Amino acid sequence: MLILIGPSASGKTEVVKKLISDYNMKKFVTYTSRSMRPGEIKDKDYHFLTKEEFVKKINESFFLEYVEYNGNYYGTSYEGMDADKVVILEPSGLKHYIKHARENIKICYITCDKKIREKRMLKRGDSLENIQKRLISDEVIFNDELYDLADWVIHDTDYTLEELTEKVYDLYKEYISE
């Protein structure tokens, strides 16, 4: 399974969309307690749960990993981890995958300049207050330790979306053909 990590608005979601549409990868649908954003589809983009439902599943040991980020829960179940799947994880969730399933994953860390990320968040309609919180939080969460955990580190601003997606897929394809 391919795991993408990176700070808010670094391009991860757009790369996943292209990997699915252009390279026939499948999204590993994760769970969240946050509200749906415009255009998102329940059980396709995320399995949307209330915070209470999420906590109940935590107590039932349903998740391989979960994290509370920006006031909401995000998590992945134990089921469905296949080679043709792609998922976006937060660093703390990634560490659970490394601990419990390292032989089944490859990790791509996508980085991006802070100013570009800020513009992207504004464009998608995030509030200025939320943008500032996420940028500050990301500086702490996305640190140098992640460079060492990742199989590949790619700087988003060096590529168009198509080039970035192709690079990610080519690296992953090389791994799955080994």
Short mmCIF file of C-alpha atoms in Angstrom, two decimals:
data_model
loop_
_atom_site.label_atom_id
_atom_site.label_comp_id
_atom_site.label_asym_id
_atom_site.label_seq_id
_atom_site.Cartn_x
_atom_site.Cartn_y
_atom_site.Cartn_z
CA MET A 1 0.00 0.00 0.00
CA LEU A 2 1.16 3.51 -0.79
CA ILE A 3 1.01 6.06 2.03
CA LEU A 4 1.23 9.79 1.36
CA ILE A 5 2.13 12.22 4.12
CA GLY A 6 2.69 15.95 4.08
CA PRO A 7 1.49 19.19 5.60
CA SER A 8 -1.92 20.72 4.93
CA ALA A 9 -2.49 21.68 1.27
CA SER A 10 0.80 20.16 0.10
CA GLY A 11 -0.96 18.42 -2.79
CA LYS A 12 -1.59 14.98 -1.29
CA THR A 13 -5.33 14.85 -2.01
CA GLU A 14 -4.91 15.96 -5.62
CA VAL A 15 -2.17 13.37 -6.19
CA VAL A 16 -4.42 10.65 -4.75
CA LYS A 17 -7.25 11.71 -7.09
CA LYS A 18 -4.90 11.47 -10.10
CA LEU A 19 -3.44 8.13 -8.97
CA ILE A 20 -6.97 6.77 -8.84
CA SER A 21 -8.22 8.29 -12.11
CA ASP A 22 -5.07 7.91 -14.23
CA TYR A 23 -3.33 4.85 -12.74
CA ASN A 24 -6.23 2.72 -11.48
CA MET A 25 -5.11 2.77 -7.88
CA LYS A 26 -7.85 2.51 -5.26
CA LYS A 27 -8.36 4.85 -2.34
CA PHE A 28 -8.07 3.24 1.06
CA VAL A 29 -11.10 4.95 2.59
CA THR A 30 -10.36 6.19 6.08
CA TYR A 31 -12.59 7.40 8.88
CA THR A 32 -13.04 10.91 10.26
CA SER A 33 -15.20 12.78 12.71
CA ARG A 34 -14.88 16.08 10.84
CA SER A 35 -17.70 17.52 8.76
CA MET A 36 -17.85 16.88 5.04
CA ARG A 37 -16.32 19.57 2.84
CA PRO A 38 -18.17 20.73 -0.27
CA GLY A 39 -17.89 18.08 -2.99
CA GLU A 40 -16.93 15.22 -0.68
CA ILE A 41 -18.93 12.00 -0.85
CA LYS A 42 -19.67 9.85 2.20
CA ASP A 43 -17.92 6.44 2.09
CA LYS A 44 -15.93 7.47 -0.97
CA ASP A 45 -13.78 10.31 0.38
CA TYR A 46 -14.11 9.28 4.03
CA HIS A 47 -16.33 7.22 6.26
CA PHE A 48 -17.83 10.14 8.22
CA LEU A 49 -18.66 9.42 11.86
CA THR A 50 -19.74 11.57 14.76
CA LYS A 51 -17.15 12.02 17.49
CA GLU A 52 -19.21 9.71 19.69
CA GLU A 53 -19.31 6.98 17.01
CA PHE A 54 -15.57 7.37 16.46
CA VAL A 55 -14.78 7.02 20.17
CA LYS A 56 -16.99 3.91 20.34
CA LYS A 57 -14.97 2.31 17.51
CA ILE A 58 -11.74 3.25 19.29
CA ASN A 59 -12.98 1.44 22.39
CA GLU A 60 -13.85 -1.60 20.24
CA SER A 61 -10.22 -1.73 18.88
CA PHE A 62 -11.56 -1.20 15.35
CA PHE A 63 -8.68 1.03 14.17
CA LEU A 64 -5.12 0.07 13.26
CA GLU A 65 -4.35 3.70 13.96
CA TYR A 66 -6.18 6.90 14.74
CA VAL A 67 -5.24 10.44 15.60
CA GLU A 68 -6.91 13.57 16.86
CA TYR A 69 -5.90 16.43 14.56
CA ASN A 70 -7.25 19.95 14.44
CA GLY A 71 -10.10 19.01 16.81
CA ASN A 72 -11.27 15.97 14.83
CA TYR A 73 -10.47 12.26 14.74
CA TYR A 74 -8.97 10.48 11.73
CA GLY A 75 -8.30 6.75 11.56
CA THR A 76 -7.85 3.64 9.44
CA SER A 77 -9.24 0.20 10.04
CA TYR A 78 -7.34 -3.07 9.89
CA GLU A 79 -9.21 -4.19 6.78
CA GLY A 80 -8.39 -3.61 3.10
CA MET A 81 -4.66 -2.91 3.09
CA ASP A 82 -3.77 -4.00 -0.48
CA ALA A 83 -0.93 -3.19 -2.90
CA ASP A 84 -3.22 -1.22 -5.23
CA LYS A 85 -4.45 1.07 -2.43
CA VAL A 86 -3.32 4.57 -1.56
CA VAL A 87 -3.99 6.49 1.66
CA ILE A 88 -3.10 9.82 3.24
CA LEU A 89 -1.98 9.64 6.87
CA GLU A 90 -0.87 12.00 9.60
CA PRO A 91 2.62 11.33 11.03
CA SER A 92 1.35 9.76 14.25
CA GLY A 93 -0.85 7.37 12.26
CA LEU A 94 2.06 6.58 9.98
CA LYS A 95 4.11 5.44 12.96
CA HIS A 96 1.46 2.81 13.76
CA TYR A 97 1.71 1.47 10.19
CA ILE A 98 5.48 1.35 10.46
CA LYS A 99 5.18 -0.58 13.73
CA HIS A 100 2.43 -3.00 12.61
CA ALA A 101 2.72 -3.29 8.81
CA ARG A 102 6.06 -1.91 7.56
CA GLU A 103 6.57 -4.74 5.07
CA ASN A 104 3.26 -3.86 3.34
CA ILE A 105 3.75 -0.11 2.83
CA LYS A 106 5.80 2.49 0.98
CA ILE A 107 5.83 6.07 2.21
CA CYS A 108 5.98 9.20 0.08
CA TYR A 109 6.42 12.52 1.89
CA ILE A 110 5.21 15.47 -0.20
CA THR A 111 6.52 18.85 0.89
CA CYS A 112 5.49 22.30 -0.29
CA ASP A 113 6.34 25.93 0.47
CA LYS A 114 4.27 27.52 3.25
CA LYS A 115 3.08 30.47 1.10
CA ILE A 116 1.77 28.15 -1.62
CA ARG A 117 -0.03 26.01 0.96
CA GLU A 118 -1.60 29.12 2.48
CA LYS A 119 -2.89 30.22 -0.96
CA ARG A 120 -4.32 26.74 -1.61
CA MET A 121 -6.18 26.72 1.72
CA LEU A 122 -7.63 30.17 0.99
CA LYS A 123 -8.73 29.00 -2.45
CA ARG A 124 -10.55 25.97 -1.00
CA GLY A 125 -12.40 28.22 1.44
CA ASP A 126 -10.64 27.61 4.75
CA SER A 127 -10.96 30.44 7.29
CA LEU A 128 -7.91 32.62 7.98
CA GLU A 129 -7.97 31.53 11.61
CA ASN A 130 -8.00 27.84 10.67
CA ILE A 131 -5.25 28.36 8.08
CA GLN A 132 -2.96 29.99 10.63
CA LYS A 133 -3.61 27.22 13.18
CA ARG A 134 -2.86 24.53 10.60
CA LEU A 135 0.33 26.21 9.37
CA ILE A 136 1.63 26.55 12.92
CA SER A 137 0.62 23.00 13.82
CA ASP A 138 2.19 21.61 10.64
CA GLU A 139 5.55 23.21 11.50
CA VAL A 140 5.66 21.09 14.65
CA ILE A 141 4.15 17.88 13.26
CA PHE A 142 6.01 17.69 9.93
CA ASN A 143 9.59 17.66 11.14
CA ASP A 144 12.92 16.21 10.02
CA GLU A 145 12.14 12.81 11.58
CA LEU A 146 9.63 12.22 8.77
CA TYR A 147 12.34 12.55 6.13
CA ASP A 148 14.03 9.52 7.68
CA LEU A 149 10.78 7.51 7.84
CA ALA A 150 9.79 8.18 4.23
CA ASP A 151 10.90 6.01 1.34
CA TRP A 152 10.73 9.07 -0.93
CA VAL A 153 10.57 12.84 -0.31
CA ILE A 154 9.22 14.99 -3.13
CA HIS A 155 8.95 18.79 -3.13
CA ASP A 156 5.57 19.61 -4.69
CA THR A 157 6.56 23.00 -6.11
CA ASP A 158 9.17 21.36 -8.35
CA TYR A 159 6.45 19.68 -10.47
CA THR A 160 3.08 20.19 -12.10
CA LEU A 161 0.31 18.02 -10.64
CA GLU A 162 0.64 15.60 -13.57
CA GLU A 163 4.43 15.37 -13.18
CA LEU A 164 4.17 14.95 -9.42
CA THR A 165 1.59 12.18 -9.76
CA GLU A 166 3.65 10.41 -12.43
CA LYS A 167 6.78 10.60 -10.26
CA VAL A 168 4.95 9.19 -7.23
CA TYR A 169 3.42 6.40 -9.31
CA ASP A 170 6.70 5.51 -11.04
CA LEU A 171 8.46 5.20 -7.68
CA TYR A 172 5.66 3.06 -6.31
CA LYS A 173 5.42 0.92 -9.45
CA GLU A 174 9.14 0.19 -9.16
CA TYR A 175 8.56 -0.97 -5.58
CA ILE A 176 5.60 -3.27 -6.34
CA SER A 177 7.41 -4.89 -9.27
CA GLU A 178 10.37 -5.93 -7.06
#
